[in-house]
mmCIF file of C-alpha atoms in Angstrom:
data_model
loop_
_atom_site.group_PDB
_atom_site.id
_atom_site.type_symbol
_atom_site.label_atom_id
_atom_site.label_comp_id
_atom_site.label_asym_id
_atom_site.label_seq_id
_atom_site.Cartn_x
_atom_site.Cartn_y
_atom_site.Cartn_z
ATOM 1 C CA MET A 5 168.495 -130.319 -1.032
ATOM 2 C CA ALA A 6 165.540 -129.390 -3.241
ATOM 3 C CA ARG A 7 164.609 -125.886 -4.394
ATOM 4 C CA ILE A 8 161.096 -124.590 -3.738
ATOM 5 C CA ASN A 9 160.358 -121.063 -4.956
ATOM 6 C CA GLY A 10 164.093 -120.592 -5.356
ATOM 7 C CA ILE A 11 164.834 -121.498 -1.735
ATOM 8 C CA GLU A 12 166.927 -124.537 -0.906
ATOM 9 C CA GLU A 13 165.148 -126.904 1.439
ATOM 10 C CA ALA A 14 166.661 -130.008 3.053
ATOM 11 C CA THR A 15 164.625 -133.048 2.032
ATOM 12 C CA ASN A 16 165.872 -135.440 4.729
ATOM 13 C CA GLY A 17 164.114 -138.299 2.991
ATOM 14 C CA MET A 18 160.712 -136.616 3.116
ATOM 15 C CA THR A 19 158.140 -136.929 0.370
ATOM 16 C CA LEU A 20 156.956 -133.821 -1.427
ATOM 17 C CA SER A 21 153.706 -133.809 0.548
ATOM 18 C CA GLU A 22 155.551 -134.049 3.863
ATOM 19 C CA LEU A 23 158.010 -131.293 3.001
ATOM 20 C CA LEU A 24 155.330 -128.876 1.799
ATOM 21 C CA GLU A 25 153.266 -129.445 4.931
ATOM 22 C CA LYS A 26 156.256 -128.932 7.223
ATOM 23 C CA LYS A 27 157.343 -125.697 5.508
ATOM 24 C CA GLY A 28 153.847 -124.252 5.142
ATOM 25 C CA TYR A 29 153.762 -124.318 1.349
ATOM 26 C CA SER A 30 150.583 -124.898 -0.634
ATOM 27 C CA LYS A 31 150.111 -128.409 -1.964
ATOM 28 C CA HIS A 32 148.103 -126.937 -4.820
ATOM 29 C CA CYS A 33 149.197 -125.097 -7.943
ATOM 30 C CA MET A 34 152.610 -126.728 -8.099
ATOM 31 C CA THR A 35 154.768 -126.628 -11.186
ATOM 32 C CA ALA A 36 158.220 -128.008 -11.705
ATOM 33 C CA MET A 37 160.925 -128.233 -14.318
ATOM 34 C CA LYS A 38 161.199 -131.970 -13.699
ATOM 35 C CA PHE A 39 158.819 -134.803 -12.794
ATOM 36 C CA LYS A 40 155.626 -132.911 -13.595
ATOM 37 C CA GLU A 41 153.560 -136.072 -13.791
ATOM 38 C CA LYS A 42 154.836 -137.273 -10.425
ATOM 39 C CA ILE A 43 154.055 -133.916 -8.883
ATOM 40 C CA LYS A 44 150.398 -134.412 -9.745
ATOM 41 C CA LEU A 45 150.447 -137.327 -7.313
ATOM 42 C CA ARG A 46 152.133 -135.189 -4.628
ATOM 43 C CA LEU A 47 153.724 -138.317 -3.172
ATOM 44 C CA PHE A 48 157.090 -138.825 -4.845
ATOM 45 C CA SER A 49 160.383 -138.747 -2.983
ATOM 46 C CA LEU A 50 162.353 -135.571 -3.490
ATOM 47 C CA LEU A 51 165.773 -135.745 -5.074
ATOM 48 C CA GLU A 52 168.601 -133.252 -4.816
ATOM 49 C CA GLU A 53 168.110 -131.907 -8.337
ATOM 50 C CA ASP A 54 164.378 -131.322 -7.975
ATOM 51 C CA GLU A 55 163.196 -127.751 -8.373
ATOM 52 C CA MET A 56 159.612 -126.616 -8.161
ATOM 53 C CA TYR A 57 157.299 -123.696 -7.529
ATOM 54 C CA SER A 58 154.500 -123.606 -4.946
ATOM 55 C CA LEU A 59 152.041 -120.718 -4.749
ATOM 56 C CA THR A 60 152.155 -118.765 -1.499
ATOM 57 C CA LYS A 61 149.379 -117.000 0.384
ATOM 58 C CA LYS A 62 151.278 -113.703 0.255
ATOM 59 C CA GLU A 63 151.409 -113.901 -3.551
ATOM 60 C CA ILE A 64 147.656 -114.375 -3.775
ATOM 61 C CA GLU A 65 147.033 -111.486 -1.369
ATOM 62 C CA ALA A 66 149.445 -109.162 -3.163
ATOM 63 C CA MET A 67 147.914 -109.943 -6.549
ATOM 64 C CA LEU A 68 144.337 -109.333 -5.367
ATOM 65 C CA ILE A 69 145.272 -106.105 -3.564
ATOM 66 C CA GLU A 70 147.032 -104.863 -6.685
ATOM 67 C CA ARG A 71 144.029 -105.702 -8.834
ATOM 68 C CA HIS A 72 141.235 -104.549 -6.491
ATOM 69 C CA THR A 73 142.859 -102.192 -3.916
ATOM 70 C CA LYS A 74 143.287 -103.144 -0.256
ATOM 71 C CA PRO A 75 139.869 -101.934 1.021
ATOM 72 C CA VAL A 76 138.048 -104.015 -1.607
ATOM 73 C CA TYR A 77 140.263 -107.025 -0.939
ATOM 74 C CA GLU A 78 139.595 -106.836 2.802
ATOM 75 C CA LYS A 79 135.830 -106.610 2.296
ATOM 76 C CA LEU A 80 135.782 -109.588 -0.028
ATOM 77 C CA GLN A 81 138.022 -111.641 2.256
ATOM 78 C CA LYS A 82 135.495 -111.290 5.077
ATOM 79 C CA ALA A 83 132.497 -112.070 2.866
ATOM 80 C CA LYS A 84 130.378 -115.198 3.262
ATOM 81 C CA VAL A 85 128.355 -116.444 0.287
ATOM 82 C CA ALA A 86 126.303 -119.630 -0.106
ATOM 83 C CA ILE A 87 125.553 -121.349 -3.414
ATOM 84 C CA ALA A 88 122.595 -123.699 -3.676
ATOM 85 C CA GLY A 89 123.142 -126.025 -6.637
ATOM 86 C CA LEU A 90 126.507 -126.681 -8.281
ATOM 87 C CA GLY A 91 125.574 -127.232 -11.913
ATOM 88 C CA GLY A 92 126.173 -124.895 -14.844
ATOM 89 C CA LEU A 93 125.248 -121.827 -12.817
ATOM 90 C CA GLY A 94 126.556 -122.700 -9.380
ATOM 91 C CA SER A 95 129.912 -124.102 -10.440
ATOM 92 C CA HIS A 96 130.740 -121.010 -12.508
ATOM 93 C CA ILE A 97 129.464 -118.639 -9.815
ATOM 94 C CA ALA A 98 131.799 -120.299 -7.322
ATOM 95 C CA VAL A 99 134.800 -120.020 -9.632
ATOM 96 C CA ALA A 100 134.109 -116.322 -10.284
ATOM 97 C CA LEU A 101 133.745 -115.556 -6.577
ATOM 98 C CA VAL A 102 136.994 -117.314 -5.702
ATOM 99 C CA ARG A 103 138.843 -115.489 -8.471
ATOM 100 C CA MET A 104 137.467 -112.191 -7.099
ATOM 101 C CA GLY A 105 138.795 -113.005 -3.632
ATOM 102 C CA VAL A 106 135.631 -113.868 -1.699
ATOM 103 C CA GLY A 107 136.985 -115.501 1.450
ATOM 104 C CA HIS A 108 134.215 -117.860 2.570
ATOM 105 C CA LEU A 109 132.032 -120.047 0.353
ATOM 106 C CA TYR A 110 129.370 -122.588 1.274
ATOM 107 C CA LEU A 111 128.564 -125.100 -1.473
ATOM 108 C CA VAL A 112 125.391 -127.198 -1.308
ATOM 109 C CA ASP A 113 124.441 -129.985 -3.721
ATOM 110 C CA PHE A 114 123.537 -133.671 -3.440
ATOM 111 C CA ASP A 115 124.490 -134.815 -6.948
ATOM 112 C CA LYS A 116 127.505 -136.456 -8.579
ATOM 113 C CA VAL A 117 129.205 -135.332 -11.791
ATOM 114 C CA ASP A 118 128.178 -137.274 -14.900
ATOM 115 C CA SER A 119 128.998 -137.024 -18.588
ATOM 116 C CA SER A 120 125.921 -134.908 -19.346
ATOM 117 C CA ASN A 121 127.349 -132.124 -17.173
ATOM 118 C CA LEU A 122 130.502 -131.590 -19.215
ATOM 119 C CA ASN A 123 128.855 -129.442 -21.907
ATOM 120 C CA ARG A 124 128.287 -126.480 -19.566
ATOM 121 C CA GLN A 125 129.503 -127.103 -16.005
ATOM 122 C CA TYR A 126 132.920 -126.412 -14.472
ATOM 123 C CA TYR A 127 133.953 -130.055 -14.275
ATOM 124 C CA ARG A 128 136.270 -132.357 -16.185
ATOM 125 C CA SER A 129 136.042 -135.979 -17.267
ATOM 126 C CA CYS A 130 138.170 -137.024 -14.281
ATOM 127 C CA HIS A 131 135.365 -135.811 -11.992
ATOM 128 C CA ILE A 132 132.715 -138.200 -13.351
ATOM 129 C CA GLY A 133 131.264 -140.176 -10.459
ATOM 130 C CA VAL A 134 132.555 -137.701 -7.834
ATOM 131 C CA TYR A 135 130.165 -135.654 -5.726
ATOM 132 C CA LYS A 136 129.974 -132.127 -7.085
ATOM 133 C CA THR A 137 130.744 -130.644 -3.689
ATOM 134 C CA GLU A 138 134.048 -132.551 -3.566
ATOM 135 C CA ALA A 139 134.997 -131.966 -7.210
ATOM 136 C CA LEU A 140 134.280 -128.239 -7.129
ATOM 137 C CA LYS A 141 136.041 -127.711 -3.819
ATOM 138 C CA GLU A 142 139.177 -129.288 -5.272
ATOM 139 C CA GLU A 143 138.984 -127.056 -8.360
ATOM 140 C CA LEU A 144 138.513 -123.932 -6.233
ATOM 141 C CA LYS A 145 141.500 -124.845 -4.081
ATOM 142 C CA GLU A 146 143.609 -125.054 -7.237
ATOM 143 C CA ILE A 147 142.708 -121.410 -7.908
ATOM 144 C CA ASN A 148 143.195 -120.197 -4.338
ATOM 145 C CA PRO A 149 144.377 -122.791 -1.807
ATOM 146 C CA TRP A 150 143.521 -120.500 1.118
ATOM 147 C CA VAL A 151 139.877 -119.825 0.361
ATOM 148 C CA ASP A 152 137.543 -121.205 3.048
ATOM 149 C CA VAL A 153 135.216 -123.653 1.288
ATOM 150 C CA GLN A 154 132.537 -125.415 3.329
ATOM 151 C CA THR A 155 130.393 -128.076 1.642
ATOM 152 C CA ASN A 156 127.192 -129.930 2.343
ATOM 153 C CA CYS A 157 126.235 -132.902 0.195
ATOM 154 C CA ILE A 158 122.488 -132.800 0.720
ATOM 155 C CA ARG A 159 119.268 -132.151 -1.183
ATOM 156 C CA VAL A 160 117.731 -128.800 -0.242
ATOM 157 C CA THR A 161 114.086 -129.027 0.814
ATOM 158 C CA GLU A 162 111.508 -126.675 2.264
ATOM 159 C CA GLN A 163 112.076 -128.362 5.619
ATOM 160 C CA ASN A 164 115.861 -127.922 5.813
ATOM 161 C CA ALA A 165 116.486 -124.763 3.753
ATOM 162 C CA VAL A 166 116.446 -122.309 6.664
ATOM 163 C CA GLU A 167 118.770 -124.418 8.796
ATOM 164 C CA LEU A 168 121.185 -124.866 5.868
ATOM 165 C CA PHE A 169 121.495 -121.195 4.924
ATOM 166 C CA LYS A 170 120.672 -119.157 8.042
ATOM 167 C CA GLU A 171 124.331 -118.230 8.650
ATOM 168 C CA TYR A 172 124.885 -116.758 5.171
ATOM 169 C CA PRO A 173 123.832 -113.183 4.311
ATOM 170 C CA ILE A 174 123.880 -113.839 0.543
ATOM 171 C CA VAL A 175 122.556 -116.989 -1.138
ATOM 172 C CA CYS A 176 122.876 -117.730 -4.848
ATOM 173 C CA GLU A 177 120.004 -119.840 -6.131
ATOM 174 C CA ALA A 178 121.367 -122.070 -8.900
ATOM 175 C CA PHE A 179 118.847 -124.889 -9.290
ATOM 176 C CA ASP A 180 117.595 -126.323 -12.589
ATOM 177 C CA ARG A 181 113.911 -126.904 -11.875
ATOM 178 C CA PRO A 182 111.466 -123.970 -11.558
ATOM 179 C CA GLU A 183 109.641 -125.526 -8.616
ATOM 180 C CA GLU A 184 112.891 -125.941 -6.662
ATOM 181 C CA LYS A 185 113.882 -122.364 -7.440
ATOM 182 C CA ALA A 186 110.555 -121.040 -6.189
ATOM 183 C CA MET A 187 110.721 -123.197 -3.056
ATOM 184 C CA LEU A 188 114.153 -121.946 -2.030
ATOM 185 C CA ILE A 189 113.510 -118.289 -2.807
ATOM 186 C CA ASN A 190 110.133 -118.142 -1.051
ATOM 187 C CA THR A 191 111.325 -120.097 1.971
ATOM 188 C CA LEU A 192 114.417 -117.987 2.578
ATOM 189 C CA LEU A 193 112.807 -114.618 1.859
ATOM 190 C CA PHE A 194 109.942 -115.195 4.276
ATOM 191 C CA GLN A 195 111.840 -117.015 7.026
ATOM 192 C CA ILE A 196 115.256 -115.295 7.071
ATOM 193 C CA PRO A 197 114.590 -111.529 7.171
ATOM 194 C CA SER A 198 118.186 -110.498 6.535
ATOM 195 C CA VAL A 199 119.117 -112.781 3.632
ATOM 196 C CA GLN A 200 119.699 -111.466 0.118
ATOM 197 C CA ILE A 201 119.040 -113.880 -2.733
ATOM 198 C CA VAL A 202 120.483 -113.803 -6.236
ATOM 199 C CA GLY A 203 118.520 -116.176 -8.447
ATOM 200 C CA ALA A 204 118.328 -117.062 -12.131
ATOM 201 C CA SER A 205 115.660 -117.789 -14.704
ATOM 202 C CA GLY A 206 116.008 -118.080 -18.465
ATOM 203 C CA MET A 207 119.428 -118.857 -19.917
ATOM 204 C CA ALA A 208 118.739 -121.779 -22.230
ATOM 205 C CA GLY A 209 119.378 -121.927 -25.962
ATOM 206 C CA TYR A 210 121.615 -119.695 -28.054
ATOM 207 C CA LYS A 211 119.559 -116.547 -28.519
ATOM 208 C CA ASP A 212 121.033 -113.061 -28.148
ATOM 209 C CA ALA A 213 123.184 -112.991 -25.037
ATOM 210 C CA ASN A 214 122.208 -109.351 -24.463
ATOM 211 C CA GLN A 215 118.728 -110.552 -23.471
ATOM 212 C CA ILE A 216 120.241 -111.828 -20.231
ATOM 213 C CA ARG A 217 120.024 -109.110 -17.594
ATOM 214 C CA THR A 218 119.874 -108.560 -13.850
ATOM 215 C CA GLU A 219 116.749 -107.138 -12.233
ATOM 216 C CA LYS A 220 115.763 -106.291 -8.678
ATOM 217 C CA VAL A 221 112.450 -108.123 -8.398
ATOM 218 C CA MET A 222 111.725 -107.158 -4.819
ATOM 219 C CA ASN A 223 113.529 -106.176 -1.645
ATOM 220 C CA ARG A 224 116.417 -108.625 -1.048
ATOM 221 C CA PHE A 225 115.741 -110.605 -4.250
ATOM 222 C CA TYR A 226 117.567 -110.197 -7.560
ATOM 223 C CA LEU A 227 116.936 -112.256 -10.687
ATOM 224 C CA CYS A 228 119.365 -112.877 -13.561
ATOM 225 C CA GLY A 229 118.511 -114.248 -17.011
ATOM 226 C CA ASP A 230 116.106 -113.445 -19.827
ATOM 227 C CA GLN A 231 113.205 -114.859 -17.747
ATOM 228 C CA LYS A 232 111.793 -116.563 -20.863
ATOM 229 C CA ASN A 233 114.012 -119.289 -22.286
ATOM 230 C CA GLY A 234 114.418 -122.259 -19.963
ATOM 231 C CA ILE A 235 114.551 -126.032 -20.250
ATOM 232 C CA GLU A 236 110.788 -126.088 -19.724
ATOM 233 C CA THR A 237 110.386 -124.292 -23.082
ATOM 234 C CA GLY A 238 112.269 -127.063 -24.875
ATOM 235 C CA ASP A 239 115.523 -125.141 -25.317
ATOM 236 C CA CYS A 240 118.722 -126.986 -24.474
ATOM 237 C CA LEU A 241 121.270 -125.653 -22.011
ATOM 238 C CA MET A 242 124.529 -124.560 -23.609
ATOM 239 C CA ALA A 243 127.698 -123.247 -22.048
ATOM 240 C CA PRO A 244 127.777 -119.635 -23.356
ATOM 241 C CA ARG A 245 124.427 -118.359 -22.065
ATOM 242 C CA VAL A 246 124.626 -120.408 -18.881
ATOM 243 C CA MET A 247 128.072 -118.952 -18.142
ATOM 244 C CA ILE A 248 126.865 -115.430 -18.960
ATOM 245 C CA CYS A 249 123.962 -115.808 -16.541
ATOM 246 C CA ALA A 250 126.314 -117.169 -13.872
ATOM 247 C CA GLY A 251 128.513 -114.147 -14.492
ATOM 248 C CA HIS A 252 125.542 -111.867 -13.887
ATOM 249 C CA GLN A 253 124.853 -113.609 -10.590
ATOM 250 C CA ALA A 254 128.479 -113.385 -9.466
ATOM 251 C CA ASN A 255 128.599 -109.715 -10.448
ATOM 252 C CA LYS A 256 125.434 -108.944 -8.473
ATOM 253 C CA VAL A 257 126.979 -110.668 -5.444
ATOM 254 C CA LEU A 258 130.028 -108.443 -5.872
ATOM 255 C CA GLN A 259 127.842 -105.326 -5.991
ATOM 256 C CA LEU A 260 126.003 -106.374 -2.842
ATOM 257 C CA LEU A 261 129.235 -107.111 -0.988
ATOM 258 C CA LEU A 262 130.740 -103.775 -1.929
ATOM 259 C CA GLN A 263 127.483 -101.908 -1.327
ATOM 260 C CA GLU A 264 127.463 -100.191 -4.674
ATOM 261 C CA GLU A 265 123.723 -99.649 -4.534
ATOM 262 C CA ASP A 266 121.003 -99.061 -1.979
ATOM 263 C CA ASN A 267 119.954 -102.546 -0.949
ATOM 264 C CA GLU A 268 117.022 -101.508 1.199
#
């Protein structure tokens, strides 16, 4: 017998992965008093003295309801949000939305993680060489194993943008290059009448963080940042301001989902 969440479970020669799948436990977020390194592999054979903890869906739900109230939790669980670009902005937006309890995320990026990303993006050295869609999905599942994360490893173009995002009422623009930002925003605004876009411009350097703000530029389009300091001005991208701007974007998404302002 092994103990999972204080409950004795018969191992019957099963591996940890097999037992968790059979009993409906999460394979993520596991801790144990013994064999912690082996647990990371999720493959070792269980022994009678093994005891571990596996996060349950009910725990996640109870925690979010306690923090946000049930009506807010239910709204966020039904929400669908797309993120175009999974760099310093997109990766942190995704993490914030999952922590808030947004139930359905769509992650789009064509790139792989490299060492230059580690100064500001939500990745670790073990992710180098892995597609960002795969690496970020794994990280999000460690936060909430039951969040619905769809991915698409593809470069967004003017030709495919509408097809990629037409099913999502809110799209976060999180590209690096100004021309790609403009392409996505203009394409979606003019070709998908119902979409709401939360974009970003100006978060480079280490100037006053209070310069970063959120503005409603036009109907269905919100812009976060200081709108002045970008990589095109010669300023480098650093974690604090990039994360602050991503936080503004995630917060605007939250406002839109909860209808805290007139969005017309």
